[in-house]
CSV table of C-alpha atoms and ligand atoms in Angstrom, one decimal:
chain,number,residue,atom,x,y,z
A,1234,UNK,CA,-27.4,-38.2,2.9
A,1235,UNK,CA,-24.6,-35.7,3.2
A,1236,UNK,CA,-21.7,-35.8,0.7
A,1237,UNK,CA,-18.3,-35.3,2.3
A,1238,UNK,CA,-16.8,-31.9,1.2
A,1239,UNK,CA,-13.6,-32.7,-0.9
A,1240,UNK,CA,-10.2,-31.2,-0.1
A,1241,UNK,CA,-6.5,-31.9,0.1
A,1242,UNK,CA,-5.4,-34.2,2.9
A,1243,UNK,CA,-3.5,-32.4,5.7
A,1244,UNK,CA,-1.0,-33.1,8.4
A,1245,UNK,CA,-2.1,-34.0,11.9
A,1246,UNK,CA,-2.9,-30.8,13.9
A,1247,UNK,CA,-1.3,-28.5,11.4
A,1248,UNK,CA,-3.8,-29.6,8.8
A,1249,UNK,CA,-3.4,-27.8,5.5
A,1250,UNK,CA,-1.2,-24.9,6.7
A,1251,UNK,CA,1.5,-26.0,4.3
A,1252,UNK,CA,-0.9,-25.9,1.4
A,1253,UNK,CA,-1.2,-22.1,1.8
A,1254,UNK,CA,1.5,-19.8,0.6
A,1255,UNK,CA,1.8,-17.3,3.4
A,1256,UNK,CA,2.9,-14.6,0.9
A,1257,UNK,CA,-0.1,-14.9,-1.4
A,1258,UNK,CA,-2.8,-17.0,0.4
A,1259,UNK,CA,-5.4,-16.1,-2.1
A,1260,UNK,CA,-3.4,-17.6,-5.0
A,1261,UNK,CA,-3.2,-20.9,-3.1
A,1262,UNK,CA,-6.9,-20.9,-2.4
A,1263,UNK,CA,-7.6,-20.4,-6.1
A,1264,UNK,CA,-5.1,-23.1,-7.1
A,1265,UNK,CA,-6.8,-25.6,-4.8
A,1266,UNK,CA,-10.2,-24.6,-6.2
A,1267,UNK,CA,-8.9,-25.4,-9.7
A,1268,UNK,CA,-8.2,-28.9,-8.4
A,1269,UNK,CA,-11.2,-29.6,-6.2
A,1270,UNK,CA,-13.9,-27.6,-7.8
A,1271,UNK,CA,-16.6,-25.2,-6.6
A,1272,UNK,CA,-16.6,-26.3,-2.9
A,1273,UNK,CA,-13.8,-27.7,-0.8
A,1274,UNK,CA,-12.6,-27.8,2.7
A,1275,UNK,CA,-9.3,-27.1,4.5
A,1276,UNK,CA,-8.3,-27.8,8.0
A,1277,UNK,CA,-6.2,-25.0,9.6
A,1278,UNK,CA,-4.7,-25.8,13.0
A,1279,UNK,CA,-7.6,-28.1,13.8
A,1280,UNK,CA,-10.4,-25.9,12.5
A,1281,UNK,CA,-12.4,-26.7,9.3
A,1282,UNK,CA,-13.0,-24.0,6.7
A,1283,UNK,CA,-15.2,-24.4,3.7
A,1284,UNK,CA,-14.3,-22.6,0.5
A,1285,UNK,CA,-16.9,-21.7,-2.1
A,1286,UNK,CA,-16.1,-20.6,-5.7
A,1287,UNK,CA,-19.2,-20.8,-7.9
A,1288,UNK,CA,-21.9,-18.3,-8.5
A,1289,UNK,CA,-24.6,-21.0,-7.8
A,1290,UNK,CA,-23.2,-21.7,-4.3
A,1291,UNK,CA,-22.5,-18.0,-3.7
A,1292,UNK,CA,-26.1,-17.2,-4.4
A,1293,UNK,CA,-27.1,-19.7,-1.7
A,1294,UNK,CA,-24.7,-18.5,1.0
A,1295,UNK,CA,-25.7,-14.8,0.3
A,1296,UNK,CA,-29.1,-15.6,1.8
A,1297,UNK,CA,-29.0,-13.6,5.1
A,1298,UNK,CA,-31.9,-15.6,6.5
A,1299,UNK,CA,-29.6,-18.6,6.5
A,1300,UNK,CA,-26.0,-17.2,6.7
A,1301,UNK,CA,-24.3,-14.3,8.4
A,1302,UNK,CA,-20.8,-12.7,8.6
A,1303,UNK,CA,-18.2,-14.3,10.8
A,1304,UNK,CA,-15.2,-12.4,12.0
A,1305,UNK,CA,-12.4,-14.9,11.7
A,1306,UNK,CA,-8.8,-15.5,10.8
A,1307,UNK,CA,-6.8,-12.2,10.1
A,1308,UNK,CA,-10.0,-10.1,10.5
A,1309,UNK,CA,-10.4,-11.5,14.0
A,1310,UNK,CA,-6.8,-10.3,14.8
A,1311,UNK,CA,-7.6,-6.8,13.3
A,1312,UNK,CA,-10.3,-6.6,16.0
A,1313,UNK,CA,-7.4,-6.0,18.4
A,1314,UNK,CA,-7.2,-2.6,16.7
A,1315,UNK,CA,-10.7,-1.8,15.7
A,1316,UNK,CA,-12.8,-3.6,18.4
A,1317,UNK,CA,-16.5,-3.8,17.5
A,1318,UNK,CA,-16.1,-1.1,14.8
A,1319,UNK,CA,-18.2,-1.7,11.7
A,1320,UNK,CA,-15.8,-4.0,9.8
A,1321,UNK,CA,-14.7,-6.3,12.7
A,1322,UNK,CA,-18.0,-6.4,14.7
A,1323,UNK,CA,-19.7,-9.8,15.2
A,1324,UNK,CA,-23.2,-10.0,13.8
A,1325,UNK,CA,-25.7,-8.5,16.2
A,1326,UNK,CA,-23.3,-6.5,18.4
A,1327,UNK,CA,-25.0,-3.5,19.8
A,1328,UNK,CA,-22.2,-1.0,18.9
A,1329,UNK,CA,-22.3,-2.2,15.2
A,1330,UNK,CA,-26.1,-1.6,15.1
A,1331,UNK,CA,-25.7,1.9,16.5
A,1332,UNK,CA,-22.7,2.8,14.2
A,1333,UNK,CA,-24.4,1.3,11.2
A,1334,UNK,CA,-27.6,3.3,11.6
A,1335,UNK,CA,-25.7,6.5,12.4
A,1336,UNK,CA,-23.2,6.2,9.6
A,1337,UNK,CA,-25.3,4.8,6.7
A,1338,UNK,CA,-26.8,8.3,6.0
A,1339,UNK,CA,-23.3,9.9,6.4
A,1340,UNK,CA,-22.2,7.7,3.4
A,1341,UNK,CA,-25.4,8.7,1.4
A,1342,UNK,CA,-25.2,10.1,-2.1
A,1343,UNK,CA,-25.5,13.8,-1.1
A,1344,UNK,CA,-22.8,13.6,1.5
A,1345,UNK,CA,-20.5,11.8,-0.8
A,1346,UNK,CA,-21.1,14.4,-3.6
A,1347,UNK,CA,-20.2,17.2,-1.1
A,1348,UNK,CA,-16.8,15.5,-0.7
A,1349,UNK,CA,-16.0,15.9,-4.4
A,1350,UNK,CA,-13.9,19.1,-3.9
A,1351,UNK,CA,-11.7,17.5,-1.2
A,1352,UNK,CA,-11.3,14.4,-3.3
A,1353,UNK,CA,-10.2,16.6,-6.2
A,1354,UNK,CA,-7.8,18.6,-4.0
A,1355,UNK,CA,-5.9,15.4,-3.3
A,1356,UNK,CA,-6.2,14.0,-6.9
A,1357,UNK,CA,-4.7,17.3,-8.1
A,1358,UNK,CA,-1.7,16.8,-5.8
A,1359,UNK,CA,-1.0,13.5,-7.5
A,1360,UNK,CA,-1.4,15.1,-11.0
A,1361,UNK,CA,1.0,17.8,-9.9
A,1362,UNK,CA,3.6,15.3,-8.6
A,1363,UNK,CA,3.6,13.3,-11.8
A,1364,UNK,CA,3.6,16.3,-14.0
A,1365,UNK,CA,6.6,17.8,-12.2
A,1366,UNK,CA,8.6,14.6,-12.3
A,1367,UNK,CA,8.1,14.2,-16.0
A,1368,UNK,CA,8.1,11.1,-18.2
A,1369,UNK,CA,11.5,9.7,-17.0
A,1370,UNK,CA,10.2,9.2,-13.5
A,1371,UNK,CA,9.4,5.6,-12.6
A,1372,UNK,CA,6.1,5.7,-10.8
A,1373,UNK,CA,5.7,3.2,-8.1
A,1374,UNK,CA,2.0,2.7,-8.8
A,1375,UNK,CA,0.6,1.2,-5.6
A,1376,UNK,CA,2.7,3.5,-3.5
A,1377,UNK,CA,1.4,6.7,-5.0
A,1378,UNK,CA,-2.2,5.4,-5.1
A,1379,UNK,CA,-1.9,4.5,-1.4
A,1380,UNK,CA,-0.8,8.0,-0.7
A,1381,UNK,CA,-3.7,9.3,-2.6
A,1382,UNK,CA,-6.4,7.1,-1.1
A,1383,UNK,CA,-5.1,7.6,2.5
A,1384,UNK,CA,-4.9,11.3,2.2
A,1385,UNK,CA,-8.4,11.5,0.6
A,1386,UNK,CA,-10.0,9.4,3.3
A,1387,UNK,CA,-8.3,11.4,6.1
A,1388,UNK,CA,-9.3,14.7,4.6
A,1389,UNK,CA,-12.9,13.8,3.7
A,1390,UNK,CA,-13.7,11.8,6.8
A,1391,UNK,CA,-11.9,13.9,9.6
A,1392,UNK,CA,-10.4,17.0,8.0
A,1393,UNK,CA,-6.9,15.7,8.7
A,1394,UNK,CA,-4.0,16.1,6.2
A,1395,UNK,CA,-1.4,13.4,6.1
A,1396,UNK,CA,0.3,15.4,3.3
A,1397,UNK,CA,1.8,12.2,1.9
A,1398,UNK,CA,2.7,13.8,-1.4
A,1399,UNK,CA,5.0,16.3,0.4
A,1400,UNK,CA,7.1,13.8,2.2
A,1401,UNK,CA,9.5,11.1,1.0
A,1402,UNK,CA,8.4,8.7,3.8
A,1403,UNK,CA,4.9,7.7,4.4
A,1404,UNK,CA,3.2,9.1,7.5
A,1405,UNK,CA,4.0,6.9,10.6
A,1406,UNK,CA,0.3,6.1,10.8
A,1407,UNK,CA,0.6,4.3,7.5
A,1408,UNK,CA,3.6,2.2,8.6
A,1409,UNK,CA,1.8,1.3,11.8
A,1410,UNK,CA,-1.3,0.3,9.9
A,1411,UNK,CA,0.7,-1.8,7.3
A,1412,UNK,CA,2.5,-3.5,10.2
A,1413,UNK,CA,-0.7,-4.3,12.1
A,1414,UNK,CA,-2.4,-5.7,9.0
A,1415,UNK,CA,0.5,-7.9,8.0
A,1416,UNK,CA,1.1,-9.0,11.6
A,1417,UNK,CA,-2.6,-9.9,11.9
A,1418,UNK,CA,-2.1,-12.3,9.0
A,1419,UNK,CA,1.1,-13.7,10.5
A,1420,UNK,CA,-0.5,-14.3,14.0
A,1421,UNK,CA,-3.1,-16.6,12.7
A,1422,UNK,CA,-0.5,-18.9,11.2
A,1423,UNK,CA,1.3,-19.3,14.6
A,1424,UNK,CA,-0.1,-21.7,17.2
A,1425,UNK,CA,-0.6,-19.9,20.5
A,1426,UNK,CA,2.2,-21.7,22.3
A,1427,UNK,CA,4.7,-20.3,19.8
A,1428,UNK,CA,3.7,-16.7,20.6
A,1429,UNK,CA,6.5,-16.4,23.2
A,1430,UNK,CA,9.1,-16.8,20.3
A,1431,UNK,CA,7.8,-13.7,18.6
A,1432,UNK,CA,8.3,-11.2,21.4
A,1433,UNK,CA,9.7,-8.5,19.1
A,1434,UNK,CA,6.8,-8.8,16.7
A,1435,UNK,CA,4.3,-8.8,19.5
A,1436,UNK,CA,5.8,-5.7,21.1
A,1437,UNK,CA,5.7,-3.8,17.8
A,1438,UNK,CA,2.1,-5.0,17.1
A,1439,UNK,CA,0.7,-3.7,20.3
A,1440,UNK,CA,2.8,-0.5,20.2
A,1441,UNK,CA,1.4,0.3,16.7
A,1442,UNK,CA,-2.1,-0.3,17.8
A,1443,UNK,CA,-1.6,2.0,20.8
A,1444,UNK,CA,-0.1,4.7,18.6
A,1445,UNK,CA,-2.9,4.6,16.0
A,1446,UNK,CA,-5.6,4.7,18.7
A,1447,UNK,CA,-3.9,7.6,20.5
A,1448,UNK,CA,-3.6,9.6,17.4
A,1449,UNK,CA,-7.3,9.0,16.6
A,1450,UNK,CA,-8.3,10.0,20.1
A,1451,UNK,CA,-6.3,13.3,19.7
A,1452,UNK,CA,-8.3,14.0,16.5
A,1453,UNK,CA,-11.6,13.3,18.2
A,1454,UNK,CA,-10.7,15.5,21.2
A,1455,UNK,CA,-9.5,18.2,19.0
A,1456,UNK,CA,-12.7,18.2,17.0
A,1457,UNK,CA,-14.8,18.3,20.1
A,1458,UNK,CA,-12.9,21.4,21.3
A,1459,UNK,CA,-13.1,23.1,17.9
A,1460,UNK,CA,-16.3,21.8,16.2
A,1461,UNK,CA,-16.1,24.1,13.1
A,1462,UNK,CA,-18.6,23.9,10.2
A,1463,UNK,CA,-17.6,20.7,8.6
A,1464,UNK,CA,-20.2,18.0,8.2
A,1465,UNK,CA,-17.9,15.1,7.6
A,1466,UNK,CA,-17.8,11.5,8.9
A,1467,UNK,CA,-16.2,12.6,12.2
A,1468,UNK,CA,-19.0,15.1,12.7
A,1469,UNK,CA,-21.6,12.3,12.1
A,1470,UNK,CA,-19.8,10.0,14.5
A,1471,UNK,CA,-19.6,12.7,17.3
A,1472,UNK,CA,-23.1,14.2,16.9
A,1473,UNK,CA,-25.1,11.4,15.2
A,1474,UNK,CA,-27.9,9.7,17.2
A,1475,UNK,CA,-29.3,6.2,16.5
A,1476,UNK,CA,-32.7,6.9,15.1
A,1477,UNK,CA,-34.1,3.8,16.7
A,1478,UNK,CA,-33.0,4.4,20.3
A,1479,UNK,CA,-31.3,7.8,20.5
A,1480,UNK,CA,-27.9,6.2,21.4
A,1481,UNK,CA,-24.7,7.9,20.3
A,1482,UNK,CA,-21.2,6.5,19.6
A,1483,UNK,CA,-18.9,6.3,22.6
A,1484,UNK,CA,-15.3,7.8,22.2
A,1485,UNK,CA,-14.0,4.2,21.9
A,1486,UNK,CA,-16.6,3.4,19.2
A,1487,UNK,CA,-15.7,6.6,17.3
A,1488,UNK,CA,-12.0,5.6,17.4
A,1489,UNK,CA,-12.9,2.0,16.3
A,1490,UNK,CA,-14.8,3.4,13.4
A,1491,UNK,CA,-12.4,6.1,12.4
A,1492,UNK,CA,-9.5,3.7,12.2
A,1493,UNK,CA,-11.8,1.2,10.5
A,1494,UNK,CA,-12.6,3.7,7.7
A,1495,UNK,CA,-8.9,4.3,7.1
A,1496,UNK,CA,-8.1,0.6,7.0
A,1497,UNK,CA,-11.1,-0.6,5.1
A,1498,UNK,CA,-11.1,2.2,2.6
A,1499,UNK,CA,-7.6,3.1,1.6
A,1500,UNK,CA,-5.9,-0.2,0.5
A,1501,UNK,CA,-9.0,-1.5,-1.3
A,1502,UNK,CA,-9.3,1.6,-3.4
A,1503,UNK,CA,-5.6,2.0,-4.0
A,1504,UNK,CA,-5.5,-1.6,-5.2
A,1505,UNK,CA,-8.5,-1.0,-7.5
A,1506,UNK,CA,-6.7,2.0,-9.1
A,1507,UNK,CA,-3.4,0.1,-9.5
A,1508,UNK,CA,-5.0,-3.0,-11.0
A,1509,UNK,CA,-7.1,-0.7,-13.3
A,1510,UNK,CA,-4.0,1.0,-14.8
A,1511,UNK,CA,-2.3,-2.4,-15.2
A,1512,UNK,CA,-5.3,-3.7,-17.2
A,1513,UNK,CA,-5.6,-0.5,-19.3
A,1514,UNK,CA,-1.9,-0.6,-20.1
A,1515,UNK,CA,-2.2,-4.3,-21.1
A,1516,UNK,CA,-5.3,-3.7,-23.2
A,1517,UNK,CA,-4.7,-0.8,-25.5
A,1518,UNK,CA,-8.1,-0.8,-27.1
A,1519,UNK,CA,-9.8,-0.4,-23.7
A,1520,UNK,CA,-7.3,2.3,-22.8
A,1521,UNK,CA,-8.2,4.2,-26.0
A,1522,UNK,CA,-11.9,3.9,-25.4
A,1523,UNK,CA,-11.6,5.1,-21.8
A,1524,UNK,CA,-9.4,8.1,-22.8
A,1525,UNK,CA,-11.7,9.0,-25.7
A,1526,UNK,CA,-14.7,9.0,-23.4
A,1527,UNK,CA,-12.9,11.4,-21.0
A,1528,UNK,CA,-11.9,13.7,-24.0
A,1529,UNK,CA,-15.5,13.8,-25.3
A,1530,UNK,CA,-17.2,14.3,-21.9
A,1531,UNK,CA,-14.7,16.5,-20.1
A,1532,UNK,CA,-12.3,17.7,-22.8
A,1533,UNK,CA,-10.0,20.5,-21.4
A,1534,UNK,CA,-12.5,21.6,-18.7
A,1535,UNK,CA,-11.8,21.2,-15.1
A,1536,UNK,CA,-13.6,18.1,-14.0
A,1537,UNK,CA,-16.9,18.6,-12.1
A,1538,UNK,CA,-19.0,16.2,-10.1
A,1539,UNK,CA,-21.6,16.3,-12.9
A,1540,UNK,CA,-19.2,14.7,-15.3
A,1541,UNK,CA,-19.0,11.5,-13.3
A,1542,UNK,CA,-22.4,10.2,-14.3
A,1543,UNK,CA,-21.5,10.6,-18.0
A,1544,UNK,CA,-18.6,8.1,-18.0
A,1545,UNK,CA,-20.3,4.7,-18.7
A,1546,UNK,CA,-17.1,3.1,-20.1
A,1547,UNK,CA,-15.0,4.1,-17.2
A,1548,UNK,CA,-17.7,2.7,-14.9
A,1549,UNK,CA,-17.5,-0.6,-16.8
A,1550,UNK,CA,-13.7,-0.5,-16.5
A,1551,UNK,CA,-13.9,-0.2,-12.8
A,1552,UNK,CA,-16.5,-3.0,-12.5
A,1553,UNK,CA,-14.4,-5.3,-14.7
A,1554,UNK,CA,-11.2,-4.6,-12.7
A,1555,UNK,CA,-13.0,-5.5,-9.5
A,1556,UNK,CA,-14.5,-8.6,-11.2
A,1557,UNK,CA,-11.0,-9.9,-12.0
A,1558,UNK,CA,-9.2,-8.5,-9.0
A,1559,UNK,CA,-11.7,-7.9,-6.1
A,1560,UNK,CA,-9.3,-6.1,-3.8
A,1561,UNK,CA,-10.9,-7.5,-0.7
A,1562,UNK,CA,-10.7,-11.0,-2.3
A,1563,UNK,CA,-12.8,-13.0,0.2
A,1564,UNK,CA,-15.3,-12.7,3.0
A,1565,UNK,CA,-16.5,-15.3,5.5
A,1566,UNK,CA,-19.9,-16.3,6.7
A,1567,UNK,CA,-21.4,-19.0,8.8
A,1568,UNK,CA,-24.8,-20.7,9.1
A,1569,UNK,CA,-27.3,-19.0,11.4
A,1570,UNK,CA,-28.6,-22.4,12.5
A,1571,UNK,CA,-26.5,-25.1,14.1
A,1572,UNK,CA,-26.4,-27.2,10.9
A,1573,UNK,CA,-27.3,-26.4,7.3
A,1574,UNK,CA,-26.9,-28.0,3.9
A,1575,UNK,CA,-25.5,-26.2,0.9
A,1576,UNK,CA,-25.6,-27.3,-2.7
A,1577,UNK,CA,-28.3,-29.8,-1.7
A,1578,UNK,CA,-25.7,-32.2,-0.3
A,1579,UNK,CA,-22.9,-30.6,1.8
A,1580,UNK,CA,-23.4,-30.3,5.6
A,1581,UNK,CA,-22.0,-27.1,7.2
A,1582,UNK,CA,-22.0,-26.2,10.9
A,1583,UNK,CA,-22.3,-23.0,12.8
A,1584,UNK,CA,-18.9,-21.7,13.9
A,1585,UNK,CA,-17.2,-23.1,10.7
A,1586,UNK,CA,-16.3,-20.3,8.4
A,1587,UNK,CA,-17.5,-20.5,4.8
A,1588,UNK,CA,-15.2,-18.4,2.6
A,1589,UNK,CA,-16.6,-16.8,-0.5
A,1590,UNK,CA,-13.6,-16.9,-2.8
A,1591,UNK,CA,-14.4,-13.8,-5.0
A,1592,UNK,CA,-11.7,-14.0,-7.7
A,1593,UNK,CA,-13.0,-17.5,-8.6
A,1594,UNK,CA,-16.7,-16.7,-8.2
A,1595,UNK,CA,-16.2,-13.7,-10.5
A,1596,UNK,CA,-14.6,-16.0,-13.1
A,1597,UNK,CA,-17.3,-18.7,-13.0
A,1598,UNK,CA,-17.5,-19.8,-16.7
A,1599,UNK,CA,-21.2,-20.7,-16.2
A,1600,UNK,CA,-21.9,-16.9,-15.9
A,1601,UNK,CA,-19.0,-15.2,-17.6
A,1602,UNK,CA,-18.2,-17.6,-20.3
A,1603,UNK,CA,-15.0,-19.3,-21.5
A,1604,UNK,CA,-13.3,-15.9,-21.7
A,1605,UNK,CA,-14.0,-15.2,-18.0
A,1606,UNK,CA,-10.3,-14.7,-17.3
A,1607,UNK,CA,-10.0,-11.9,-19.9
A,1608,UNK,CA,-10.4,-8.2,-19.3
A,1609,UNK,CA,-13.4,-7.0,-21.3
A,1610,UNK,CA,-15.0,-3.9,-19.9
A,1611,UNK,CA,-17.9,-4.2,-22.4
A,1612,UNK,CA,-19.4,-7.1,-20.5
A,1613,UNK,CA,-19.8,-4.6,-17.6
A,1614,UNK,CA,-21.6,-1.8,-19.4
A,1615,UNK,CA,-25.0,-1.2,-17.8
A,1616,UNK,CA,-27.0,-3.1,-20.3
A,1617,UNK,CA,-25.0,-6.3,-19.7
A,1618,UNK,CA,-24.2,-5.7,-16.0
A,1619,UNK,CA,-27.9,-5.4,-15.1
A,1620,UNK,CA,-28.5,-8.8,-16.7
A,1621,UNK,CA,-26.0,-10.7,-14.5
A,1622,UNK,CA,-27.6,-13.3,-12.2
A,1623,UNK,CA,-27.9,-12.4,-8.6
A,1624,UNK,CA,-24.7,-12.4,-6.5
A,1625,UNK,CA,-22.4,-12.9,-9.5
A,1626,UNK,CA,-20.5,-9.7,-8.8
A,1627,UNK,CA,-19.9,-9.1,-5.1
A,1628,UNK,CA,-16.6,-7.2,-4.6
A,1629,UNK,CA,-18.3,-5.0,-1.9
A,1630,UNK,CA,-19.6,-7.9,0.2
A,1631,UNK,CA,-23.1,-8.9,1.1
A,1632,UNK,CA,-26.3,-7.7,2.6
A,1633,UNK,CA,-26.3,-5.8,5.8
A,1634,UNK,CA,-22.5,-6.4,6.2
A,1635,UNK,CA,-21.7,-5.1,2.7
A,1636,UNK,CA,-19.3,-2.2,2.2
A,1637,UNK,CA,-20.7,1.1,3.6
A,1638,UNK,CA,-17.9,3.0,1.8
A,1639,UNK,CA,-18.8,1.8,-1.7
A,1640,UNK,CA,-20.2,5.2,-2.9
A,1641,UNK,CA,-17.1,6.9,-1.5
A,1642,UNK,CA,-14.7,4.5,-3.2
A,1643,UNK,CA,-16.6,4.7,-6.5
A,1644,UNK,CA,-16.7,8.5,-6.7
A,1645,UNK,CA,-13.0,8.7,-5.8
A,1646,UNK,CA,-12.0,6.1,-8.3
A,1647,UNK,CA,-14.1,7.6,-11.2
A,1648,UNK,CA,-12.6,11.1,-10.4
A,1649,UNK,CA,-9.0,9.9,-10.3
A,1650,UNK,CA,-9.2,7.7,-13.4
A,1651,UNK,CA,-10.8,10.5,-15.4
A,1652,UNK,CA,-8.4,13.1,-14.2
A,1653,UNK,CA,-5.3,11.0,-14.9
A,1654,UNK,CA,-6.5,10.0,-18.4
A,1655,UNK,CA,-7.3,13.6,-19.1
A,1656,UNK,CA,-3.8,14.9,-18.1
A,1657,UNK,CA,-1.4,12.0,-19.0
A,1658,UNK,CA,-0.5,9.3,-21.5
A,1659,UNK,CA,0.8,6.3,-19.6
A,1660,UNK,CA,3.2,3.5,-20.4
A,1661,UNK,CA,4.4,0.5,-18.5
A,1662,UNK,CA,8.0,0.8,-17.2
A,1663,UNK,CA,8.5,-2.8,-18.4
A,1664,UNK,CA,6.3,-3.7,-21.3
A,1665,UNK,CA,6.8,-7.4,-20.5
A,1666,UNK,CA,5.6,-7.0,-16.9
A,1667,UNK,CA,3.2,-9.8,-15.9
A,1668,UNK,CA,0.9,-9.3,-13.0
A,1669,UNK,CA,2.2,-10.4,-9.6
A,1670,UNK,CA,0.0,-10.1,-6.6
A,1671,UNK,CA,1.0,-8.7,-3.2
A,1672,UNK,CA,-1.3,-9.7,-0.4
A,1673,UNK,CA,-2.1,-8.4,3.1
A,1674,UNK,CA,-5.8,-8.3,4.1
A,1675,UNK,CA,-6.3,-7.0,0.6
A,1676,UNK,CA,-4.5,-7.6,-2.7
A,1677,UNK,CA,-2.6,-5.2,-5.0
A,1678,UNK,CA,-0.1,-5.6,-7.9
A,1679,UNK,CA,3.4,-6.1,-6.9
A,1680,UNK,CA,6.4,-4.4,-8.6
A,1681,UNK,CA,4.2,-2.4,-10.9
A,1682,UNK,CA,5.8,0.7,-12.3
A,1683,UNK,CA,4.7,3.1,-15.1
A,1684,UNK,CA,5.6,6.4,-16.6
A,1685,UNK,CA,3.3,9.4,-17.1
A,1686,UNK,CA,3.8,11.9,-20.1
A,1687,UNK,CA,1.8,15.1,-19.9
A,1688,UNK,CA,-0.6,15.2,-22.9
A,1689,UNK,CA,-0.2,17.9,-25.4
A,1690,UNK,CA,-1.7,21.1,-24.2
A,1691,UNK,CA,-2.0,20.1,-20.6
A,1692,UNK,CA,-0.1,22.1,-18.1
B,808,HEM,C1,-17.0,-3.8,4.3
B,808,HEM,C2,-14.8,-4.1,-0.1
B,808,HEM,C3,-13.9,0.7,0.1
B,808,HEM,C4,-15.5,0.8,4.6
B,808,HEM,C5,-16.5,-4.3,3.1
B,808,HEM,C6,-16.6,-5.6,2.6
B,808,HEM,C7,-16.0,-5.7,1.4
B,808,HEM,C8,-15.5,-4.4,1.1
B,808,HEM,C9,-15.9,-7.0,0.5
B,808,HEM,C10,-17.3,-6.8,3.4
B,808,HEM,C11,-16.3,-7.5,4.2
B,808,HEM,C12,-16.9,-8.7,5.0
B,808,HEM,O1,-18.0,-9.1,4.7
B,808,HEM,O2,-16.2,-9.2,5.9
B,808,HEM,C13,-14.4,-2.8,-0.4
B,808,HEM,C14,-13.8,-2.5,-1.7
B,808,HEM,C15,-13.5,-1.1,-1.6
B,808,HEM,C16,-14.0,-0.6,-0.4
B,808,HEM,C17,-13.4,-3.4,-2.8
B,808,HEM,C18,-12.9,-0.2,-2.7
B,808,HEM,C19,-12.7,-0.5,-3.9
B,808,HEM,C20,-14.3,1.2,1.3
B,808,HEM,C21,-14.2,2.5,1.7
B,808,HEM,C22,-14.6,2.6,3.0
B,808,HEM,C23,-15.0,1.2,3.4
B,808,HEM,C24,-13.7,3.7,0.9
B,808,HEM,C25,-14.7,3.7,4.0
B,808,HEM,C26,-14.7,5.0,3.7
B,808,HEM,C27,-16.0,-0.4,4.9
B,808,HEM,C28,-16.7,-0.7,6.2
B,808,HEM,C29,-17.1,-2.1,6.0
B,808,HEM,C30,-16.7,-2.5,4.7
B,808,HEM,C31,-16.8,0.2,7.4
B,808,HEM,C32,-17.8,-2.9,7.1
B,808,HEM,C33,-19.3,-2.7,6.9
B,808,HEM,C34,-20.1,-3.4,8.0
B,808,HEM,O3,-19.9,-4.6,8.2
B,808,HEM,O4,-21.0,-2.8,8.5
B,808,HEM,N1,-15.8,-3.5,2.1
B,808,HEM,N2,-14.5,-1.7,0.4
B,808,HEM,N3,-14.8,0.4,2.3
B,808,HEM,N4,-16.1,-1.5,4.0
B,808,HEM,FE1,-15.4,-1.5,2.2
């Protein structure tokens, strides 16, 4: 006997569209979970979605023998930009398989280590900017971290300098990307027959997509003409061969994956760094421990890649930040078979997205205790982290479709946090600031400002 999946009643045709705040959909999904529990369903424009928010159910849906990624909702719209690139490919698409096998080694530990100097180059530009501006300068936290992560990705993956720290305005590529992402979210809330009313938005959306792809094509062509010595991601995309069948990536697939890296990699990491500073500033004892660790391990020295493996507390701070604020806050899967049952009683069907609601799964009191909503990095130190039940911490997604850029993001974040704590003392601009979330495809803190005071002896 199948138990009906609970959920709020909706309107005819529109379903539960009005139950979701378009500005911060993830907050609405969390609020509904508080009311309906670890599994509920919503109907959006006639299509059912199942939302899962306990570790127990998560553990079940992470079984790749039974469930696989589905590209749906806003991600389906992003496909207009990135085609069958890694992030937006449907399970089993040939180009995904080739790109996956070619690019997994390019994101391997040795290659990521070799990107350390380029990462440090961009991190030093951020340090210089904040040092020059001085303590009175009100730092727009997410804005500066977005400059940092975008410049780092572009430099490390394709030897391109956006030079975001040398311009007042963000590079036009960033504006185009932000617009395409937010429009991708807006498009799914509009029934198709209303599209004609949004001609201006549609025009800009397709113009931005064209611009981003053309700029990427220029980069690819330029590299093909002037190959140079660099062994970065672009090199791997152009010259890599699928070890299974010898296939290479077509120019279209290279562009899909170049743009994918920028999209998938910069906002997620920028959000992580922004949330991390928010939590440190709200938790002075954690802040102190993190800074003391940097002082003990690195002191006044210029940071080296070898230092990064000696920062267990900062590692725990990163994990705890992504537990509370997984910056890619949800991913969707569907059953491999036509019908399946989860939790022993709920029937789910192929083609119906099941959404893993990470901020709730990561706060499941059955795993994280009654203080699950609190920021406590200690629970994420190796000795505790390694004892977590399977699939209790999944900010980087699942299985074969998990994040390929995880080692890149981790090294970058460790480096930046360590350098910033080494050079500066930080304070919130408004000590009473309470976290507000801004949401596109990813989440980040909204209206977060801080000040940076150079520490004694640092120049
Ligand atoms: C996939 C999170 C950084 C590239 C994913 C997925 C998640 C995720 C949850 C799975 C999405 C799904 O199942 O639909 C994050 C977080 C990051 C981060 C939290 C930083 C803190 C990066 C970086 C890059 C990157 C730096 C690139 C340099 C990708 C790609 C995929 C992916 C290409 C698709 C993999 C595939 O399906 O084959 N990421 N990501 N990510 N991420 Fe990341």
